[in-house]
mmCIF file of C-alpha atoms in Angstrom:
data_model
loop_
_atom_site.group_PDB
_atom_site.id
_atom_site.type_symbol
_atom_site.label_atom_id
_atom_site.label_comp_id
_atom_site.label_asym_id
_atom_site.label_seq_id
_atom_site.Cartn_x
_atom_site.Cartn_y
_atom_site.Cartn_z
ATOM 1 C CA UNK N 1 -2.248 142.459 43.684
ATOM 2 C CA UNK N 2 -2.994 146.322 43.385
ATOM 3 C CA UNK N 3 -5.043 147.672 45.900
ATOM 4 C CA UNK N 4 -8.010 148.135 43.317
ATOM 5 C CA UNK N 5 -8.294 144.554 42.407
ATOM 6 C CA UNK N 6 -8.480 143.620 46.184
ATOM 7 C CA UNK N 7 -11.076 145.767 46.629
ATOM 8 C CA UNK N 8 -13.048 143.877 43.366
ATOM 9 C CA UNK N 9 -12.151 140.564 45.045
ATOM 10 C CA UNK N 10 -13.257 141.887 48.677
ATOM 11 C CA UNK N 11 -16.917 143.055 47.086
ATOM 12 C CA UNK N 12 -17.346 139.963 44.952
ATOM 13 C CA UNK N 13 -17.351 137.898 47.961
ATOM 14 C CA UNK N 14 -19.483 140.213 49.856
ATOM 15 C CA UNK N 15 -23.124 138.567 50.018
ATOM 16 C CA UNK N 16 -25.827 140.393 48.087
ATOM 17 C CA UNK N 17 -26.824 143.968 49.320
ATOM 18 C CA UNK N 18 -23.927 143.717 52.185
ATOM 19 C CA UNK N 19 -25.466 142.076 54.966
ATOM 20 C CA UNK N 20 -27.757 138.855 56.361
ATOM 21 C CA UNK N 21 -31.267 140.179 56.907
ATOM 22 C CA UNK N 22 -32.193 141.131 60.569
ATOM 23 C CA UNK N 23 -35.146 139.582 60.332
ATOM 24 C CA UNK N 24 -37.248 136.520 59.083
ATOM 25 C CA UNK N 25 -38.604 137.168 55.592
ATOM 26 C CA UNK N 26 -41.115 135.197 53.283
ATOM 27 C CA UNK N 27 -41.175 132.801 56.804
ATOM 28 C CA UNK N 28 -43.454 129.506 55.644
ATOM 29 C CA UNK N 29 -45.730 128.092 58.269
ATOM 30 C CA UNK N 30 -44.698 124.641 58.671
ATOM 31 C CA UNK N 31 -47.936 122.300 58.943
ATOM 32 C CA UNK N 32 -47.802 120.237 61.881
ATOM 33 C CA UNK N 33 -45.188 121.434 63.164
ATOM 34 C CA UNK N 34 -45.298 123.075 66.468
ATOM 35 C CA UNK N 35 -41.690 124.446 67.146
ATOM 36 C CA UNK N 36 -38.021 123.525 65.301
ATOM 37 C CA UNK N 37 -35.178 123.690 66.620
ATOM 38 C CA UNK N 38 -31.369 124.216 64.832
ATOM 39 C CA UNK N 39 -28.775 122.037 65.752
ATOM 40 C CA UNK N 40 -25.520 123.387 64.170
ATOM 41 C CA UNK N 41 -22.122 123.958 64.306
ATOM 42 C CA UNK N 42 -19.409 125.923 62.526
ATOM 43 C CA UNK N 43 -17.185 122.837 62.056
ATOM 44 C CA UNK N 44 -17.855 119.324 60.340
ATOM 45 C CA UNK N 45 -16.568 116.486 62.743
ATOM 46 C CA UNK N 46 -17.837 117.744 66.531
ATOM 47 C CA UNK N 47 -20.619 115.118 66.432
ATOM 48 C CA UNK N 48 -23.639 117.317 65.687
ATOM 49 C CA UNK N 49 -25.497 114.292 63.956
ATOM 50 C CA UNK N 50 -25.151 111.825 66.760
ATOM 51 C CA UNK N 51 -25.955 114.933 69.180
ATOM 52 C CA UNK N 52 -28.944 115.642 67.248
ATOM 53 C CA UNK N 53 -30.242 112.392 66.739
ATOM 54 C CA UNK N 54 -29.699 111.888 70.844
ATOM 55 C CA UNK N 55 -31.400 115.068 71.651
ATOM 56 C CA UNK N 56 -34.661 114.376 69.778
ATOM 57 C CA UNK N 57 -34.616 111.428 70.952
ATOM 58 C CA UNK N 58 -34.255 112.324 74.812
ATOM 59 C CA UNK N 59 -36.665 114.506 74.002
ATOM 60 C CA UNK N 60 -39.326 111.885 72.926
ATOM 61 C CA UNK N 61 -38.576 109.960 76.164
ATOM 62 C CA UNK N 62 -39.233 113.181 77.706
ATOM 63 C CA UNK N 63 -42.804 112.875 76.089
ATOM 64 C CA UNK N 64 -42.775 115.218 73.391
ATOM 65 C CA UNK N 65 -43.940 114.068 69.496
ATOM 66 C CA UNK N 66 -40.357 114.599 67.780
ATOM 67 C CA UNK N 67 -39.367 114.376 64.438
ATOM 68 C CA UNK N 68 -35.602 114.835 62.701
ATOM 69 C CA UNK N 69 -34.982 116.714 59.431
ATOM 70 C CA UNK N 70 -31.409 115.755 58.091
ATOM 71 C CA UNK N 71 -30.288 118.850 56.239
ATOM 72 C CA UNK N 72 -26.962 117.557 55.023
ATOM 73 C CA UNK N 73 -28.193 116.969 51.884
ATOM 74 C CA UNK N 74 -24.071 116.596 50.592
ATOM 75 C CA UNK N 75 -23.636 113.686 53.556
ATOM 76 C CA UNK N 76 -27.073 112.846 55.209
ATOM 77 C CA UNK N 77 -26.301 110.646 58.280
ATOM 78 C CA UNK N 78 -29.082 110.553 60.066
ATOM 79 C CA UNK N 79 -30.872 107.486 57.924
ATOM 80 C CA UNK N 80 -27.482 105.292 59.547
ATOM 81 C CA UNK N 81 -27.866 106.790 62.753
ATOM 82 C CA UNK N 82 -31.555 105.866 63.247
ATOM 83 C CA UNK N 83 -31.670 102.513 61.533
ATOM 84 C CA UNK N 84 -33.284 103.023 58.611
ATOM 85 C CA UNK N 85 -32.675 100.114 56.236
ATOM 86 C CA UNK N 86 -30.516 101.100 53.117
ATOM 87 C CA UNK N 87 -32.700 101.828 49.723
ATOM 88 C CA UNK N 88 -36.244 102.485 52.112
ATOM 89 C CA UNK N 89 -38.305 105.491 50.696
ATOM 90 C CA UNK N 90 -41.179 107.408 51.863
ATOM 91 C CA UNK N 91 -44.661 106.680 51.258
ATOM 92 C CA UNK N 92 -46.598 109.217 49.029
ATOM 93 C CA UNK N 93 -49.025 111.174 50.966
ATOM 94 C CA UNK N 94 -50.554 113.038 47.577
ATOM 95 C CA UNK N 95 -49.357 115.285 44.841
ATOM 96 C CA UNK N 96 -45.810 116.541 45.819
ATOM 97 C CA UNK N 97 -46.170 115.179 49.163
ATOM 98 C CA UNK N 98 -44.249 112.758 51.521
ATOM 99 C CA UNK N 99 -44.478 110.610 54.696
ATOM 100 C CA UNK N 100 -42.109 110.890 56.916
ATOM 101 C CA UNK N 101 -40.548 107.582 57.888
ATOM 102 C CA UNK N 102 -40.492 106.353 61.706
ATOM 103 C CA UNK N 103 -37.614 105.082 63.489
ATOM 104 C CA UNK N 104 -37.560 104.799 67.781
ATOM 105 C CA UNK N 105 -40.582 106.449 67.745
ATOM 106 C CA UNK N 106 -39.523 110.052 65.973
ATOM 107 C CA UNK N 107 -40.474 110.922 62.567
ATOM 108 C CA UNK N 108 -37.853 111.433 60.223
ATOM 109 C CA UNK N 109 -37.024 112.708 56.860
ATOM 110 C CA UNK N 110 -33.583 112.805 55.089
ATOM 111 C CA UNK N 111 -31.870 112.658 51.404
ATOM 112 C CA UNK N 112 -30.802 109.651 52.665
ATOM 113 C CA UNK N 113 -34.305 108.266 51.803
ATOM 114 C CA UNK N 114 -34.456 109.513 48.115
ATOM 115 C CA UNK N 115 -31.028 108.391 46.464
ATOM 116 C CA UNK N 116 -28.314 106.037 46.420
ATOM 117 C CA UNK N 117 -26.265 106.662 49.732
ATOM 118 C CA UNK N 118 -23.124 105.916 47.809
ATOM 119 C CA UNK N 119 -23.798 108.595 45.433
ATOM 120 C CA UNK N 120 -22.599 111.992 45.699
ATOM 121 C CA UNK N 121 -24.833 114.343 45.555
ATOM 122 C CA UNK N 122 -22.511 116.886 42.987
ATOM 123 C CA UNK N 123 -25.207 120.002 43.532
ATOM 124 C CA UNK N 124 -24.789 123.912 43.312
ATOM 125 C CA UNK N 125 -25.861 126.043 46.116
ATOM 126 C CA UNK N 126 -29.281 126.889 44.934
ATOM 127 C CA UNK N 127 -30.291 123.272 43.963
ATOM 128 C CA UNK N 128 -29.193 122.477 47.464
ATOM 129 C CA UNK N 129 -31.115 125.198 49.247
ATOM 130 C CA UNK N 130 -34.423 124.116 47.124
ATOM 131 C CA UNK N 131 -33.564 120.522 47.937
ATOM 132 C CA UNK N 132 -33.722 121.511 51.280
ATOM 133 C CA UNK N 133 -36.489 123.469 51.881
ATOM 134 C CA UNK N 134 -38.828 120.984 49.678
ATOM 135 C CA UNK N 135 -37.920 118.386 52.170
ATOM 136 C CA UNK N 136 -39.053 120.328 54.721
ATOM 137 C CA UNK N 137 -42.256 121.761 53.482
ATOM 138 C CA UNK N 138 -43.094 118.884 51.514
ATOM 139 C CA UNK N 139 -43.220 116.386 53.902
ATOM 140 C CA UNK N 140 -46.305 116.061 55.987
ATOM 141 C CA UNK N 141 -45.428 116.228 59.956
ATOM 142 C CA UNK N 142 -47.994 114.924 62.012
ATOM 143 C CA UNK N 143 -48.414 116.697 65.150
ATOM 144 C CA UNK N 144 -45.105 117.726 66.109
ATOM 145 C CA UNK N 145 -44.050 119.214 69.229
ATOM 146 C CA UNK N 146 -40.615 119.812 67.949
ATOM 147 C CA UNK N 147 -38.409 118.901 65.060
ATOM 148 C CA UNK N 148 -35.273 119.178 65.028
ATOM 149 C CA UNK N 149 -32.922 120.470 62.216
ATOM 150 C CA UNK N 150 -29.541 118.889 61.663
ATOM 151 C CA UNK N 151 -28.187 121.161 59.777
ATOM 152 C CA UNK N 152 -24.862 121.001 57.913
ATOM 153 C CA UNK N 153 -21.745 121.858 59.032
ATOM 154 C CA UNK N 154 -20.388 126.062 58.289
ATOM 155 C CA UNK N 155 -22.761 129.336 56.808
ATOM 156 C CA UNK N 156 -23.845 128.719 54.033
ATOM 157 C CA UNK N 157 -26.716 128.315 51.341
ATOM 158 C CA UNK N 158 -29.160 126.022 53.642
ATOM 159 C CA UNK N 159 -28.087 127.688 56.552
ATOM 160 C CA UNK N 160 -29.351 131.727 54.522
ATOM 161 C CA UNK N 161 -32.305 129.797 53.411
ATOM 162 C CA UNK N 162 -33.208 128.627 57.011
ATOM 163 C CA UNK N 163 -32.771 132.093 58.156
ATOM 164 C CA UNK N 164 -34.824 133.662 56.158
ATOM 165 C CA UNK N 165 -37.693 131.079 54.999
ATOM 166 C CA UNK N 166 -38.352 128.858 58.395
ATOM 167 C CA UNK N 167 -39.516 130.208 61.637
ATOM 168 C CA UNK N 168 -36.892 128.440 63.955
ATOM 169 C CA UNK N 169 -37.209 128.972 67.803
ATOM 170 C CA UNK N 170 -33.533 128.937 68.805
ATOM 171 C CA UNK N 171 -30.748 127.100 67.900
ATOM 172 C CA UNK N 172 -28.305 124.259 69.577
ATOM 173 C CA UNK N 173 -24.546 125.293 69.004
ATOM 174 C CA UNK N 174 -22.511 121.592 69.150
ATOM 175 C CA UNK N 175 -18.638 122.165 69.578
ATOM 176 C CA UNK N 176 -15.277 120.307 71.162
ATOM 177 C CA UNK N 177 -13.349 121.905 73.508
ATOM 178 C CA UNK N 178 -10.747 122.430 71.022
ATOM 179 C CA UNK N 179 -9.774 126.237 70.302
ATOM 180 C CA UNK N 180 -9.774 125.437 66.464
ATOM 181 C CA UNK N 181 -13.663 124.316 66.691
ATOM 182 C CA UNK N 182 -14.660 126.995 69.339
ATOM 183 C CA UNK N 183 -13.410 129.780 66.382
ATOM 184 C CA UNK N 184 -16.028 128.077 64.045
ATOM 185 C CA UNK N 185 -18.995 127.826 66.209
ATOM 186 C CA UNK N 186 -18.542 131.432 67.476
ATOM 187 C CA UNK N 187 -19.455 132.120 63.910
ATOM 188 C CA UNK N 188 -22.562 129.726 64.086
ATOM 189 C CA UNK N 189 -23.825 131.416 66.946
ATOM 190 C CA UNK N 190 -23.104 134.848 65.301
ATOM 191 C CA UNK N 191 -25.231 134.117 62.250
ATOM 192 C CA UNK N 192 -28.034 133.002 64.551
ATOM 193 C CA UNK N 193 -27.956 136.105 66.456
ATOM 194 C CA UNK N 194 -27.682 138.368 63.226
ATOM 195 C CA UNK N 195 -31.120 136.821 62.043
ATOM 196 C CA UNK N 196 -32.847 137.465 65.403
ATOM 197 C CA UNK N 197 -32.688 133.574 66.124
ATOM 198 C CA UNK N 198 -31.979 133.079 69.824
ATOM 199 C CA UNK N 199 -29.056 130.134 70.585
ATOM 200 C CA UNK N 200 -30.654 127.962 73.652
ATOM 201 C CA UNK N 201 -27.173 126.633 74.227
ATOM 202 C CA UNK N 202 -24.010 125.250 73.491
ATOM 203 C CA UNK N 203 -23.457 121.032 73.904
ATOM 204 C CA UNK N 204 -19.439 120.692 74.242
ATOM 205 C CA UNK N 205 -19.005 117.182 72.757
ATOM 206 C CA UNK N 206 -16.086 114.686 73.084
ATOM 207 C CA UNK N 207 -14.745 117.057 76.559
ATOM 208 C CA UNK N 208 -13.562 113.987 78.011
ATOM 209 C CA UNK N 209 -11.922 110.733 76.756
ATOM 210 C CA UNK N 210 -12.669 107.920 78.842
ATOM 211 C CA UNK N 211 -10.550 104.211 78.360
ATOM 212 C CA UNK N 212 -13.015 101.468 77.674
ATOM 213 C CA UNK N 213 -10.518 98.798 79.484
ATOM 214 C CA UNK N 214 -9.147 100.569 82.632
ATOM 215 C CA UNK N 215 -11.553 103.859 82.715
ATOM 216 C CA UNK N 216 -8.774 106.198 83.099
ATOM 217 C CA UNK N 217 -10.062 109.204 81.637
ATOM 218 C CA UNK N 218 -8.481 112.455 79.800
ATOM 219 C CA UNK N 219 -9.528 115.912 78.061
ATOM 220 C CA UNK N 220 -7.584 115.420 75.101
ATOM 221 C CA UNK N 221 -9.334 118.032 73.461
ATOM 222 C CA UNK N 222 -8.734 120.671 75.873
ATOM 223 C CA UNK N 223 -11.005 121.740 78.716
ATOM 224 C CA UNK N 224 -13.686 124.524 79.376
ATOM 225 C CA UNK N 225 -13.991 125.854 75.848
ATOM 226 C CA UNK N 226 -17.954 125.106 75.562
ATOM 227 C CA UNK N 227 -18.711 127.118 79.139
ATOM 228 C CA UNK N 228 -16.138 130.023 77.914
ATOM 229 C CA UNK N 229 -17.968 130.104 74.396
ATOM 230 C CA UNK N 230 -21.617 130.344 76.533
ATOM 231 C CA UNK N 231 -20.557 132.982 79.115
ATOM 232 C CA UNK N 232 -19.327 134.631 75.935
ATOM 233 C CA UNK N 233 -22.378 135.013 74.528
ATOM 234 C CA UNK N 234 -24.565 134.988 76.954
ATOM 235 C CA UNK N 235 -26.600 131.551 76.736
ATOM 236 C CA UNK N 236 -25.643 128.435 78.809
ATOM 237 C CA UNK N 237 -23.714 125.621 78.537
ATOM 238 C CA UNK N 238 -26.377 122.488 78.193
ATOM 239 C CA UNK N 239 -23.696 119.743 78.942
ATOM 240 C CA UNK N 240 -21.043 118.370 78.391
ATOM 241 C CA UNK N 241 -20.856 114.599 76.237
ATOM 242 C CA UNK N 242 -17.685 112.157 76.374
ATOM 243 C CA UNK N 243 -15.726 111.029 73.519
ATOM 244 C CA UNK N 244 -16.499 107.057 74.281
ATOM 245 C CA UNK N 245 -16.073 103.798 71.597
ATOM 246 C CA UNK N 246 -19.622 102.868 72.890
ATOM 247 C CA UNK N 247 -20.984 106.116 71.708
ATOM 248 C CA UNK N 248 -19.691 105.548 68.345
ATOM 249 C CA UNK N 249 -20.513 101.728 67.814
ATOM 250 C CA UNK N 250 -24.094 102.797 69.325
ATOM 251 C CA UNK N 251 -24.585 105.719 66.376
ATOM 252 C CA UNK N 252 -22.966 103.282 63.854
ATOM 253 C CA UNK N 253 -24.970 100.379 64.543
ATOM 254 C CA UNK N 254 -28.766 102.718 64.224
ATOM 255 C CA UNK N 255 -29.546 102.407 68.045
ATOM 256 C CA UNK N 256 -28.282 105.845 69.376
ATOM 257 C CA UNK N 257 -27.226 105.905 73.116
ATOM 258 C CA UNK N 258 -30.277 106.861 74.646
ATOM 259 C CA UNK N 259 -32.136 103.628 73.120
ATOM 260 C CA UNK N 260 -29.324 101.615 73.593
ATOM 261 C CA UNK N 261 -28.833 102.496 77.103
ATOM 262 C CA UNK N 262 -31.950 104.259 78.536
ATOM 263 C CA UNK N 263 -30.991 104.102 82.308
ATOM 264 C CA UNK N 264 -27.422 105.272 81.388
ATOM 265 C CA UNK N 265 -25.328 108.084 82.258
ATOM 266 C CA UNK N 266 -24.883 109.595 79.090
ATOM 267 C CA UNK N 267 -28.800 108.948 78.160
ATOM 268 C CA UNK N 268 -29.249 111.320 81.921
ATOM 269 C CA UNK N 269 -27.392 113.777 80.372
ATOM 270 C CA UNK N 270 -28.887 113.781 77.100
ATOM 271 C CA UNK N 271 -32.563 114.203 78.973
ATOM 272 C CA UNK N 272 -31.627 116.815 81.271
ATOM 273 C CA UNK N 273 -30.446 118.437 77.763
ATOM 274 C CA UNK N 274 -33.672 117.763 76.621
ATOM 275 C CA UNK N 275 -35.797 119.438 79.551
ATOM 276 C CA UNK N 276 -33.014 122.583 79.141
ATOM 277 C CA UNK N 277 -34.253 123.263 75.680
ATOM 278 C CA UNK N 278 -38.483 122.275 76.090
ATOM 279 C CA UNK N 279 -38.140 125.285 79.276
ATOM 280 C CA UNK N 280 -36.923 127.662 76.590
ATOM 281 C CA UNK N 281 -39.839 126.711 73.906
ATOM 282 C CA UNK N 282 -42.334 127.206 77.382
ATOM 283 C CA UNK N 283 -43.141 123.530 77.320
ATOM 284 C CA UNK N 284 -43.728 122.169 81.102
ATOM 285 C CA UNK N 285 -40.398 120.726 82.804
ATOM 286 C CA UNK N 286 -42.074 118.389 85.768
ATOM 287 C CA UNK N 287 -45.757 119.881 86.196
ATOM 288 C CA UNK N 288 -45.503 118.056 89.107
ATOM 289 C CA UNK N 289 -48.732 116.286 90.829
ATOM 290 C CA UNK N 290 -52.289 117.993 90.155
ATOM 291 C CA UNK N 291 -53.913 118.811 93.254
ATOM 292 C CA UNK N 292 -57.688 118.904 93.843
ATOM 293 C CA UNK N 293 -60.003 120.715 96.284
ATOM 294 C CA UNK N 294 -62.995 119.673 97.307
ATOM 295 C CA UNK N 295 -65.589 120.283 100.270
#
């Protein structure tokens, strides 16, 4: 290839006018909601789903009015994840206008609930960014706290669209220890910052196997990456998730682990995740005991 033609190649995969834009344009107020929330990663397969779904959860226990948006509109998962009976649909709520369904208490809206699951979804990238952003605007929230975003895996259309059309608060990076996924969500947490959306922290997922028979335990995807990646860049390191069977079966089977096992260990974690990322939106932590004076 001469050196002209890579140049013609290097430009045409340039996005338009060179850059991402620094800031939020056209942002559209989202009606009852009161702050969202990002969860995303660079790389498909780190558990950001089962994260996400945990995390609003935790968050609900924490006290907080939560709903999910599943933005995977190529392979929603979140409709499995929370239990949501196969071929269920959202109620009309007027002209253009949807319910959000409810599932363990959050509200929750998905692609899931509009077409076959077994069907692929064989969209271009505009389609899918519109797809996206009518399920989010289009749905009617009722007095949210927070919703959370689980957005698809890389940097792409929904992820420019999200950028530049919602006003997100920050953003939850989800990785493995593994050097292979800690090169792709560097480059999540770079498009964040290049938008002027700040990343509340990084969850490292799966950072230690642990035997269901004889409990031995080992970090067979490495160990550390998530805390390097957050010293890296500045933000912290939320916590750290095991790679467990019972994790799995729980996501699989639509009772996530903090409603399968409230009191649990991984269900602690998952809260004190939780109360990490309401102190960074200002919401109260432990207020504590209100104290009155009197003569």
């Amino acid at each position: 290839m001469h050196d002209a033609e890579r140049g013609q190649v290097y430009w045409s995969l340039r996005p338009q006018g060179g850059r991402l834009p620094k800031v939020q344009k056209e942002r559209v107020v989202i009606e009852g909601v009161k702050h969202i929330v990002a969860v995303a990663s660079g790389k498909g397969g780190v558990g950001k789903s089962t994260v996400t779904a945990n995390l609003a959860l935790a968050m609900a226990a924490e006290g907080y009015r939560v709903g999910i948006l599943d933005a995977d509109i190529h392979g929603p998962s979140q409709a499995r994840m929370l239990g949501v009976a196969e071929g269920t649909r959202p109620e009309s709520a007027g002209e253009n206008r949807l319910k959000p369904l409810e599932a363990h208490g959050l509200q929750a809206m998905s692609m899931a609930f509009m077409v076959d699951v077994r069907e692929p979804t064989v969209w271009r990238g505009p389609m899918v960014a519109g797809a996206f952003q009518q399920l989010l605007t289009q749905t009617v929230w009722d007095d949210l706290d927070v919703l959370f975003i689980d957005m698809p895996p890389g940097t792409g259309d929904i992820q420019l669209t999200l950028a530049q059309k919602v006003p997100v608060d920050g953003a939850v990076i989800v990785t493995t220890p593994q050097d292979i996924a800690l090169l792709d969500a560097r480059k999540g947490i770079e498009m964040f910052r290049k938008v002027n959306v700040p990343t509340f922290g990084v969850v490292e997922n799966m950072s230690l196997h642990v035997c269901s028979n004889c409990g031995h335990s080992e970090p067979i995807f490495g160990e550390g990456g998530g805390e390097r990646i957050a010293v890296e860049y500045d933000t912290r390191l939320l916590g750290r998730l095991p790679l467990t069977l019972a994790i799995r079966e729980q996501a699989d089977g639509g009772e996530p682990t903090v409603v399968a096992e409230p009191d649990g260990e991984v269900t602690a974690t998952f809260r004190d995740m939780a109360r990490q990322v309401a102190e960074q939106l200002g919401g109260p932590v432990d207020e504590g005991p209100e104290i009155s004076f009197s003569e």
